[in-house]
XYZ file of C-alpha atoms in Angstrom:
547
model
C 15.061 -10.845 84.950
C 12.963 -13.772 83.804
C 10.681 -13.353 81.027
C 7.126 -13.586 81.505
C 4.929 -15.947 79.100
C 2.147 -14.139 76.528
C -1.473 -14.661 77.986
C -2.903 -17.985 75.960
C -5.552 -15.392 73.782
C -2.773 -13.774 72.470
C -0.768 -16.925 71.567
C -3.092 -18.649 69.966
C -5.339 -15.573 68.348
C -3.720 -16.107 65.069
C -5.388 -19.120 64.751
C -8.832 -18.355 65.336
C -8.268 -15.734 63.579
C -8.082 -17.723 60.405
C -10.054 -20.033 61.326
C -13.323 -17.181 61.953
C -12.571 -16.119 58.078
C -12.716 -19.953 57.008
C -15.806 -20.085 58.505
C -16.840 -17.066 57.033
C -15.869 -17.598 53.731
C -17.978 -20.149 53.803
C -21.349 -18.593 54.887
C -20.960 -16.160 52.226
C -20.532 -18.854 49.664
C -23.301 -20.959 50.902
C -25.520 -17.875 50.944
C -24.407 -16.610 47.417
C -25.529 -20.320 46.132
C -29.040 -19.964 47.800
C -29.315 -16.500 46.844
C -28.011 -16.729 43.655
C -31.912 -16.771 41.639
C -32.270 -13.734 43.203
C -29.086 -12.223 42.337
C -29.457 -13.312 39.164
C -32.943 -11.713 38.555
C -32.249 -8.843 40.386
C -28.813 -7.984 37.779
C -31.367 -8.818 34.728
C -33.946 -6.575 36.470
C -31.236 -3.737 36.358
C -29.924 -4.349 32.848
C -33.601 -3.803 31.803
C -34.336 -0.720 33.673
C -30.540 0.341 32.301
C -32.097 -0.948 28.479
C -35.399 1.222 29.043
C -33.377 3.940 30.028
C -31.625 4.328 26.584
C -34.044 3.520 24.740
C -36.089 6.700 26.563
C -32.888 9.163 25.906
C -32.952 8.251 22.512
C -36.361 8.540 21.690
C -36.801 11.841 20.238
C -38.830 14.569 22.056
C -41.689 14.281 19.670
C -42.450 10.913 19.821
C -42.403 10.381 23.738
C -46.190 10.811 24.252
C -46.879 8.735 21.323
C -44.492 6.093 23.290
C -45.722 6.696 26.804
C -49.281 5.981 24.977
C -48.482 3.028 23.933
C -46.698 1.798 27.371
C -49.895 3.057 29.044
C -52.657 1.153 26.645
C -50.188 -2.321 27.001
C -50.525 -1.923 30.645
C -53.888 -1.630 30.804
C -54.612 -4.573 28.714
C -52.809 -6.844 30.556
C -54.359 -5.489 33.096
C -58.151 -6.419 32.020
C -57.139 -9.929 30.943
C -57.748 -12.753 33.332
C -54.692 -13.815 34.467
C -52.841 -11.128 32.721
C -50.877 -9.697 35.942
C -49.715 -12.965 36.887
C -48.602 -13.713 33.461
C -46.714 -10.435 33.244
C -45.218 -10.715 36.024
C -44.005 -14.533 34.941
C -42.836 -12.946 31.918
C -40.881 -9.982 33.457
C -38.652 -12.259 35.854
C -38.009 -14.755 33.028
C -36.641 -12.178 31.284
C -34.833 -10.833 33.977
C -33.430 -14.084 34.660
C -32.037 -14.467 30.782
C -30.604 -10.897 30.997
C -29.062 -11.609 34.125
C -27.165 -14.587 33.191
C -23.533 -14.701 33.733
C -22.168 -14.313 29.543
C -18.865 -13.689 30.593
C -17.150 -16.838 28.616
C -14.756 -18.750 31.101
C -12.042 -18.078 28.530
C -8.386 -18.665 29.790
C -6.038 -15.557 30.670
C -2.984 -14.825 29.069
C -1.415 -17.422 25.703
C -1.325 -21.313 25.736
C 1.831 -23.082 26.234
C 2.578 -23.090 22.767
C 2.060 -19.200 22.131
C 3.698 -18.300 25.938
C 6.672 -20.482 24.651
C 6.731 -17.896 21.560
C 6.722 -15.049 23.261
C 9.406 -16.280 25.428
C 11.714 -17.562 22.590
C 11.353 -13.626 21.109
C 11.778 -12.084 24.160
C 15.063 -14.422 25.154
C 16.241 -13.401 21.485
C 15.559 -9.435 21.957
C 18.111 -9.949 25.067
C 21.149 -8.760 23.364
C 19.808 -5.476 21.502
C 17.818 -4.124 24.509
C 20.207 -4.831 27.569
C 23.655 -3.658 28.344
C 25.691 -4.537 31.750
C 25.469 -0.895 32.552
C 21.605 -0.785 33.334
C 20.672 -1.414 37.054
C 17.378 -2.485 36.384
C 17.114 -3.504 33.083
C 13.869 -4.545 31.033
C 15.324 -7.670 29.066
C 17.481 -10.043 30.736
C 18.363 -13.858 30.653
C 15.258 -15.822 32.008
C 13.182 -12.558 32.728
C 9.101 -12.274 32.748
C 8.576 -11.515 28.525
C 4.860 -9.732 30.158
C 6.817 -6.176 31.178
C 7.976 -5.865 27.815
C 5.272 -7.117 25.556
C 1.820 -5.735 27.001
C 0.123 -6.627 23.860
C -0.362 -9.413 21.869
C -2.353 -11.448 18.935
C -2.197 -14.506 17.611
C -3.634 -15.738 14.325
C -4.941 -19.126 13.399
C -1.915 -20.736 13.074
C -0.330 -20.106 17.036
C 1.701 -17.150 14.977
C 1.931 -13.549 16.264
C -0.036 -11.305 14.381
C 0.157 -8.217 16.521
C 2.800 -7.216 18.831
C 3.528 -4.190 20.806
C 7.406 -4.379 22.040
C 8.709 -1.873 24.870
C 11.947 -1.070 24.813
C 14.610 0.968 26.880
C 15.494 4.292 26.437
C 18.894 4.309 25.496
C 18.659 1.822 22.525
C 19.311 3.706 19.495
C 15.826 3.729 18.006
C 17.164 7.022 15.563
C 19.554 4.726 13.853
C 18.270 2.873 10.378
C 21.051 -0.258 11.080
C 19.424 -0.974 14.579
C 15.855 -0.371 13.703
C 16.716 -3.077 10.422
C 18.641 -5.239 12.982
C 15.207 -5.739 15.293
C 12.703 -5.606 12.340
C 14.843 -8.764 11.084
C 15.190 -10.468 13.619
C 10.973 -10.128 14.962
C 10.473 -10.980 11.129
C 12.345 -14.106 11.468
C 10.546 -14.856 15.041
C 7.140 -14.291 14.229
C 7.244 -16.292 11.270
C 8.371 -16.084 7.426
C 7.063 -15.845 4.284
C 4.607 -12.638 5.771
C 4.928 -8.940 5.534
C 5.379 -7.082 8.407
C 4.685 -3.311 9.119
C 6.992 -1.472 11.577
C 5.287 1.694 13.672
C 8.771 3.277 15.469
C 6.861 5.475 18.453
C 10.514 7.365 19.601
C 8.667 9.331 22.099
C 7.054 6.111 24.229
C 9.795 4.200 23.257
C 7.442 1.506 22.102
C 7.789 -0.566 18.712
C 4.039 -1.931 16.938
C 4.526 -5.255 14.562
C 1.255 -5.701 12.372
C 0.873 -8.583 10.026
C 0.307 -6.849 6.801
C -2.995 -8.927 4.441
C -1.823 -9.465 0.886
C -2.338 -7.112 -1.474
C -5.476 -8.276 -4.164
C -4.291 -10.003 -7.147
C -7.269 -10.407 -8.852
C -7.863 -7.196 -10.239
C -7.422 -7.149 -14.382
C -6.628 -4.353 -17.281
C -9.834 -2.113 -17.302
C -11.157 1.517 -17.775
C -10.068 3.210 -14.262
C -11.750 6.381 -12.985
C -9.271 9.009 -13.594
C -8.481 12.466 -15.297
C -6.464 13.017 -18.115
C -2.468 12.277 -17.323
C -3.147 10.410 -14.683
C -1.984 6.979 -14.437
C -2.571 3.639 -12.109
C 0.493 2.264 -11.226
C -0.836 -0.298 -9.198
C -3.052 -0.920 -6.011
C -1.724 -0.638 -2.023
C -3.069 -0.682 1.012
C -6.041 1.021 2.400
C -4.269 3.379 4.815
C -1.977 4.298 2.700
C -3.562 6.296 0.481
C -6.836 8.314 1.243
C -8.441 7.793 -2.694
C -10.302 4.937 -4.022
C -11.077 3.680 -7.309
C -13.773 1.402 -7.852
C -12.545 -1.482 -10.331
C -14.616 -4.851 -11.854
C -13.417 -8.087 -10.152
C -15.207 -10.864 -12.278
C -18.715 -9.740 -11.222
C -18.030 -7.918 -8.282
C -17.420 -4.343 -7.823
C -15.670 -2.583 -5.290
C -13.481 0.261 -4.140
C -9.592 -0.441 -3.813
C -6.660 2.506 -3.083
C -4.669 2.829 -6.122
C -1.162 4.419 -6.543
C -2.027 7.032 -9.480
C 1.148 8.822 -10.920
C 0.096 12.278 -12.516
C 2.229 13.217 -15.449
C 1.956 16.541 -17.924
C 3.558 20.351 -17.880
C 2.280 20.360 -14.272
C 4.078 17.332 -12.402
C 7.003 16.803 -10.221
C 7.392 13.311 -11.509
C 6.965 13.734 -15.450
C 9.227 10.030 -16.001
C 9.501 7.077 -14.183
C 11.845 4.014 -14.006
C 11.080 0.259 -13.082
C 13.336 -1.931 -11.980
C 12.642 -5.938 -11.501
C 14.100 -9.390 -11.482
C 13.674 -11.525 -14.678
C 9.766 -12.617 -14.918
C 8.608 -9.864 -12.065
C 6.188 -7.563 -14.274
C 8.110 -5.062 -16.395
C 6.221 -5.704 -19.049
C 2.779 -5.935 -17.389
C 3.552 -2.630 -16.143
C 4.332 -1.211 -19.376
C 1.533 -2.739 -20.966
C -0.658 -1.305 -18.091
C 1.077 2.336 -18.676
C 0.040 2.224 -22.319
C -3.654 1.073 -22.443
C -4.082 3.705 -20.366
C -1.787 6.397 -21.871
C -3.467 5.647 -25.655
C -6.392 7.273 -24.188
C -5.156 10.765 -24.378
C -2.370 10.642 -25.840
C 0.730 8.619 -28.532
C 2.605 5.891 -27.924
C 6.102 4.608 -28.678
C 7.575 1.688 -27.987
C 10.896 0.203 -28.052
C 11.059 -3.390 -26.905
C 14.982 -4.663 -26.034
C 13.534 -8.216 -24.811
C 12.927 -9.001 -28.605
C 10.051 -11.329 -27.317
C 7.113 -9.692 -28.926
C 5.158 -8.548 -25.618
C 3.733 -5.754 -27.537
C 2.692 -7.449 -30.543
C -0.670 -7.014 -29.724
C 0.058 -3.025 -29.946
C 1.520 -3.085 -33.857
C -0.642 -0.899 -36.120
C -3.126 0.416 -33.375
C -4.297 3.825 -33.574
C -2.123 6.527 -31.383
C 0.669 3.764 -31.761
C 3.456 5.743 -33.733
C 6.107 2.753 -33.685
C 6.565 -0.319 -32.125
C 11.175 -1.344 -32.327
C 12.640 -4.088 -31.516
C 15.539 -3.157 -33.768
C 18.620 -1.095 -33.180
C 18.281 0.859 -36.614
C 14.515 1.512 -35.924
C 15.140 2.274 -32.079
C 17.575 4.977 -33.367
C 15.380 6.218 -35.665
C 12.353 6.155 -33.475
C 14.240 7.948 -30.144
C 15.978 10.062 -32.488
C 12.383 11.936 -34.448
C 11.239 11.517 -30.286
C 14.145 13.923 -29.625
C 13.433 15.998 -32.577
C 9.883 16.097 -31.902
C 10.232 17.435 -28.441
C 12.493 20.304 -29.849
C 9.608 21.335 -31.718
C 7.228 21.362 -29.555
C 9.384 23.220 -27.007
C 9.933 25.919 -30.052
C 6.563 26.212 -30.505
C 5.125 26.406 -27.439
C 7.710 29.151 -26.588
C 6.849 31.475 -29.358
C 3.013 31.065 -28.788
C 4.363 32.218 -25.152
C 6.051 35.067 -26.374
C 3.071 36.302 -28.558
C 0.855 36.173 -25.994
C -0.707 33.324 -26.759
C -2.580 29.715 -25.745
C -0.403 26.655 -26.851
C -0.258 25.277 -30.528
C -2.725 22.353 -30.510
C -0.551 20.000 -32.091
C 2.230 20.322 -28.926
C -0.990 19.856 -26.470
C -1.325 15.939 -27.224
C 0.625 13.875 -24.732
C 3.394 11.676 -26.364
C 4.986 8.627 -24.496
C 8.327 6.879 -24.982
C 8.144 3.232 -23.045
C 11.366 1.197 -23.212
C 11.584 -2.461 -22.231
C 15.081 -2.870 -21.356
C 17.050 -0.283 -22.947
C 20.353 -1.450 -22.048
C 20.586 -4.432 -24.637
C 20.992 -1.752 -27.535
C 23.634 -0.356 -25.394
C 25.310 -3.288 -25.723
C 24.796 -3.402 -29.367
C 25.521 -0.188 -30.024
C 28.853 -0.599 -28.413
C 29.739 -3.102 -30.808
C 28.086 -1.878 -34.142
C 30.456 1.039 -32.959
C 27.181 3.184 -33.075
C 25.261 5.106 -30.735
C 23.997 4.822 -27.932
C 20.500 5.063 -27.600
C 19.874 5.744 -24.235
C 22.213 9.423 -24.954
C 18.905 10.308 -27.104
C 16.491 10.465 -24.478
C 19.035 13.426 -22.424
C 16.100 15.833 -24.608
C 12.967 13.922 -23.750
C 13.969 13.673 -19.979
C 15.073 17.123 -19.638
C 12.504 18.998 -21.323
C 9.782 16.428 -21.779
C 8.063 17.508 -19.046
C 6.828 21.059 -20.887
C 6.542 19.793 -24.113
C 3.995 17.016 -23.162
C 6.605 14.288 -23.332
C 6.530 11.325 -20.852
C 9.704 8.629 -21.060
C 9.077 5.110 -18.643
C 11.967 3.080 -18.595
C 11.872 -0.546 -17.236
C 14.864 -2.980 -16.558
C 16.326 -5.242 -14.587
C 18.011 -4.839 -11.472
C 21.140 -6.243 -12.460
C 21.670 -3.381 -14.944
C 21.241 0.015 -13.219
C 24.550 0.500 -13.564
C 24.657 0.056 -17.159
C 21.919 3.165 -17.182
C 22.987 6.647 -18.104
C 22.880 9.633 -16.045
C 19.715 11.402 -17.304
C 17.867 8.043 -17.300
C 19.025 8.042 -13.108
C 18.611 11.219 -12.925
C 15.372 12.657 -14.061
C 13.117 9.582 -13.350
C 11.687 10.845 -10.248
C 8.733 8.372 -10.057
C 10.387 4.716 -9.105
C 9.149 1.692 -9.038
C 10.247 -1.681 -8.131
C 9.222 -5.286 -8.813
C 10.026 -8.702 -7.496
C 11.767 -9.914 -5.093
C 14.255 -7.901 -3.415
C 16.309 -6.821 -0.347
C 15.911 -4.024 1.512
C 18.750 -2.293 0.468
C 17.492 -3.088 -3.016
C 14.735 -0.953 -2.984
C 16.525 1.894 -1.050
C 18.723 2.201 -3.691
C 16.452 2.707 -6.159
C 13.563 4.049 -4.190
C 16.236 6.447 -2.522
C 14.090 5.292 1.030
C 13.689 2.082 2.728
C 10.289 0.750 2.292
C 7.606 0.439 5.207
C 7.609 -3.385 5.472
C 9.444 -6.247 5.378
C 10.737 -7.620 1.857
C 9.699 -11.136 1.329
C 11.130 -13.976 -0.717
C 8.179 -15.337 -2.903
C 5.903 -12.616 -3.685
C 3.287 -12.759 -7.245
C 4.012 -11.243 -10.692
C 3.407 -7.447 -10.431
C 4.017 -7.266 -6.648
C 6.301 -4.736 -5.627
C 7.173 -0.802 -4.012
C 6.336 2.316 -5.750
C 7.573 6.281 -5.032
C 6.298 9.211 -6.162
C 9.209 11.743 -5.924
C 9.967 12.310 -2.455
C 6.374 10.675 -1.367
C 5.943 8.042 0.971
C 7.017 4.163 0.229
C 3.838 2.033 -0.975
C 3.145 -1.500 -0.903
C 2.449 -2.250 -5.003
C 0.172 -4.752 -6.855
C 0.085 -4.324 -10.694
C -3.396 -4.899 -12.483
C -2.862 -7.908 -14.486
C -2.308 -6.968 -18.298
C -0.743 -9.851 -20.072
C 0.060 -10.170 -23.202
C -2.961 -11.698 -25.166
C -1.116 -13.467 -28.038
C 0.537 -15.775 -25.194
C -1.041 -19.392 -25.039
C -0.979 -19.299 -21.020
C -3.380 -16.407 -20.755
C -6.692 -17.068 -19.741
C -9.700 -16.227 -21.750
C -10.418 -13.974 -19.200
C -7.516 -11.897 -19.067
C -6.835 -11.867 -22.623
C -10.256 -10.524 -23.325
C -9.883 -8.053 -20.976
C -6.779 -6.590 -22.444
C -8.035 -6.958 -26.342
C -11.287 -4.879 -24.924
C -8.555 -2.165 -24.258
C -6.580 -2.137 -27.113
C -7.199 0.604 -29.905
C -8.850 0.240 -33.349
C -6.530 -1.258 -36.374
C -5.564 1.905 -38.542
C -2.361 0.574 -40.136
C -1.909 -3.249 -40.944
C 0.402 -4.875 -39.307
C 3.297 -6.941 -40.883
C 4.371 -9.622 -39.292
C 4.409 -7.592 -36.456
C 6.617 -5.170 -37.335
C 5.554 -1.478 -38.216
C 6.240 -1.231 -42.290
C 9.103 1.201 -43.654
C 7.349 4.363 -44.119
C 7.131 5.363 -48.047
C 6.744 8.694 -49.946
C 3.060 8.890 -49.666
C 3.035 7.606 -45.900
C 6.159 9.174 -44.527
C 6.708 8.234 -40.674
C 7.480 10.013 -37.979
C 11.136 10.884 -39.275
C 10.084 11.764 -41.958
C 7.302 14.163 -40.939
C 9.726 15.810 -38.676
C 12.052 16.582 -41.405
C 8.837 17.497 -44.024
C 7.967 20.187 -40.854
C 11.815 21.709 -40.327
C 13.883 23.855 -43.042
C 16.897 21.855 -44.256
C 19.474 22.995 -42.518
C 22.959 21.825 -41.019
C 21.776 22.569 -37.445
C 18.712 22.279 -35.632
C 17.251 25.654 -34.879
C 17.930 27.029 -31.382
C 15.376 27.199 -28.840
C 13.900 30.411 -28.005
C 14.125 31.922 -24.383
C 11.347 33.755 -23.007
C 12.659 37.199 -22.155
C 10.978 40.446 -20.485
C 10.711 43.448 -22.724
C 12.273 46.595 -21.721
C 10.674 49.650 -22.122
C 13.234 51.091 -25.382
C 11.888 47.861 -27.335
């Protein structure tokens, strides 16, 4: 059976088909370009009627007839001047034209070829952590489209990602801290060094956020802060982060930063802290910062195992008990601390167990600050004395209701040459300088929330309250004033902080206390009854009913 041919208007309908829509296509655009006045008045026509209309719904009931009034006596002014219509209505569609002007900017879609090339290079890298040969459709592979897996994106100044949204599958082991640090290395590395980035893990959408954190202000100096008593400011973090602000005096400006403020006294779960740093990262500043604001309320000692004289400045001020920088003096200092705090926890027990308020004389705060305790452990070792980190076991362990505070600072290098109640009871952390991440995890006992970087200013750093969140730390600058590379500035600002003169200094050591002016030693032993052993500490106990 021979096949018959198509009729010719089906065989050829195809292409008049086309060639109708060609033709049109072309109508249409020939009319929009004739028409296009009118279009465009008629869209600025409607964006004025749509601009009236808000304007009406949020005029308030009240006014309306004042408004419609108004509308009313414009009209009918025009109205009575010659030519007034015709100028109105000139007006009206020049307007209409401007509002109806296309403002959409004929900006490109999607990155340039330098930032697509980016994106690609990240997503090529991501490959091997998000794919496995098990998947039959899988989101990353070799040479795939890098826009399923990255649906948004930003780009700062420099052609470097500043935002990033990552998808990922579902079986990648987002629960896991080694993968999550694997990937947060690795887009660190990508998207460009020397920044700090801030990781938002969403498990449930199985989607990862990278922000480009801004760098934390380092221009804010040693000054009155706005807080109670027994608070303290650490340092300054980011603004969502914290949900307090202080305001604070830059130069001439004024303006309201988050602080990290560490609350010490009878009432905190964090009554000591300990700082940890590289050489040159801002112990000392911190310290320094701690006790301009501590002197406030409260007494100060010092001992100071850099030997350098950073806390010259605070020799013979008032509320300063003692300033050491020697091992017989730090002994002697640590050891009346210890003794002190026994007191105190003797007295305030008894007024307990009367029935009544606190003595005042256990109500004043006292603060031990160490610089680097662990060079008189050395020396102690080999004066074959002791050790003066074992007399701070009574300040750390009952310090807390006595009204005793003990802040420890050192280096990183020697946390293992710390004792156990140092590591122990410090519950506030802090840590300075340039680190790793598994740096600060082992002291901060948590990773932090960003990416460590390499370079990073004095006084820059991570701070934990107790089992608080991680925060981003920048120390107020508090140098030390009697150094030749301070500003004028700065060292102003910290001499405008220090306490009056109320015992000379000499040569800026604190001088041997004497029989009329016994120190703090000796005013301990003045206040006990000689005896062989210190007297126990009283335990509060319920009274029965035969007492």
């Amino acid at each position: 059976m021979t096949r018959r041919p198509l009729p010719r208007i089906l065989s050829n309908g195809g292409a008049q088909l086309a060639r109708s829509r060609e033709l049109a296509r072309t109508a249409a655009d020939s009319a929009t370009d004739v028409l296009h006045p009118l279009i465009t008045i008629t869209r600025g026509l409607r964006r004025l009627a749509a601009a009236g209309r808000r304007r009406w719904a949020e005029t308030p009931k009240e006014r309306r007839g004042a408004l419609l009034f108004l509308m009313a006596s414009a009209i009918l002014v025009v109205a009575l001047v010659p030519y007034g219509p015709l100028l109105a209505a000139i007006t009206l569609m020049a307007s209409a034209a401007w509002q109806g002007r296309d403002r959409a900017a004929a900006a490109t879609d999607g990155p340039d070829e330098s930032q697509s090339q980016r994106l690609t290079s990240l997503y090529e890298a991501l490959v091997p952590y998000f794919s496995t040969a098990e998947d039959p459709e899988p989101l990353y592979t070799h040479g795939g489209a890098w826009d399923k897996v990255f649906p948004t994106y930003a780009f700062d100044g420099g052609a470097r990602i500043s935002h990033l949204v990552v998808r990922y599958p579902a079986y990648f082991a987002d629960g896991e801290p080694e993968a999550r640090a694997r990937i947060e290395h690795l887009l660190a590395a990508k998207s460009g060094r020397g920044r700090e980035y801030h990781f938002l893990w969403d498990e449930e959408g199985n989607q990862l956020t990278v922000s480009v954190l801004t760098p934390l202000a380092t221009d804010i100096t040693a000054q009155r802060f706005v807080t109670a008593p027994g608070e303290i400011v650490l340092g300054f973090t980011d603004q969502t982060r914290v949900r307090r602000t202080l305001p604070v005096t830059c130069g001439e400006q004024r303006r309201d930063v988050p602080p990290v403020v560490w609350r010490t006294g009878p009432r905190s779960t964090e009554p000591h802290l300990l700082a940890l740093a590289q050489p040159g990262s801002g112990t000392s500043t911190l310290l320094r910062s701690v006790a301009l604001q501590a002197l406030q309320h409260g007494d100060v000692v010092i001992v100071d195992g850099g030997g350098t004289g950073e806390y010259a400045c605070l020799t013979g001020r008032d509320g300063v008990l003692a300033v050491e920088c020697g091992l017989a003096g730090v002994l002697a200092s640590l050891e009346w601390a210890a003794h002190e705090t026994e007191r105190r926890l003797i007295a305030i027990n008894r007024a307990h167990q009367a029935g009544h308020p606190p003595p005042d004389d256990t109500k004043r705060p006292l603060w031990i600050l160490l610089d680097r305790p662990t060079a008189f452990t050395h020396l102690a070792a080999a004066d074959d004395r002791r050790d003066p980190q074992s007399l701070l076991q009574i300040p750390l362990r009952h310090g807390r209701l006595a009204n005793v505070t003990v802040v420890v600072a050192d280096q990183l290098d020697s946390m293992e040459t710390l004792s156990e109640p140092v590591l122990h009871h410090t519950r506030a952390r802090v840590v300075l300088g340039p680190a790793t991440a598994g740096q600060v995890e082992s002291v901060l006992g948590a990773p932090p929330h960003t990416t460590p970087v390499d370079e990073v200013p004095p006084g820059r750093g991570y701070a934990r309250l107790g089992t608080g969140p991680v925060h981003r730390l920048q120390v107020p600058v508090t140098p030390h004033p009697y150094d030749d590379a301070t500003t004028d500035a700065h060292r102003q600002a910290v001499l405008d902080l220090l306490p009056p003169h109320t015992t000379p200094a000499d040569g800026g050591t604190m001088p041997e206390p004497t029989e009329d002016e016994p120190g703090p030693a000796k005013q301990k032993q003045e206040q006990e009854p000689e005896s062989a052993e210190p007297e126990p500490v009283p335990v509060l106990t319920k009274p029965t009913k035969g007492s």
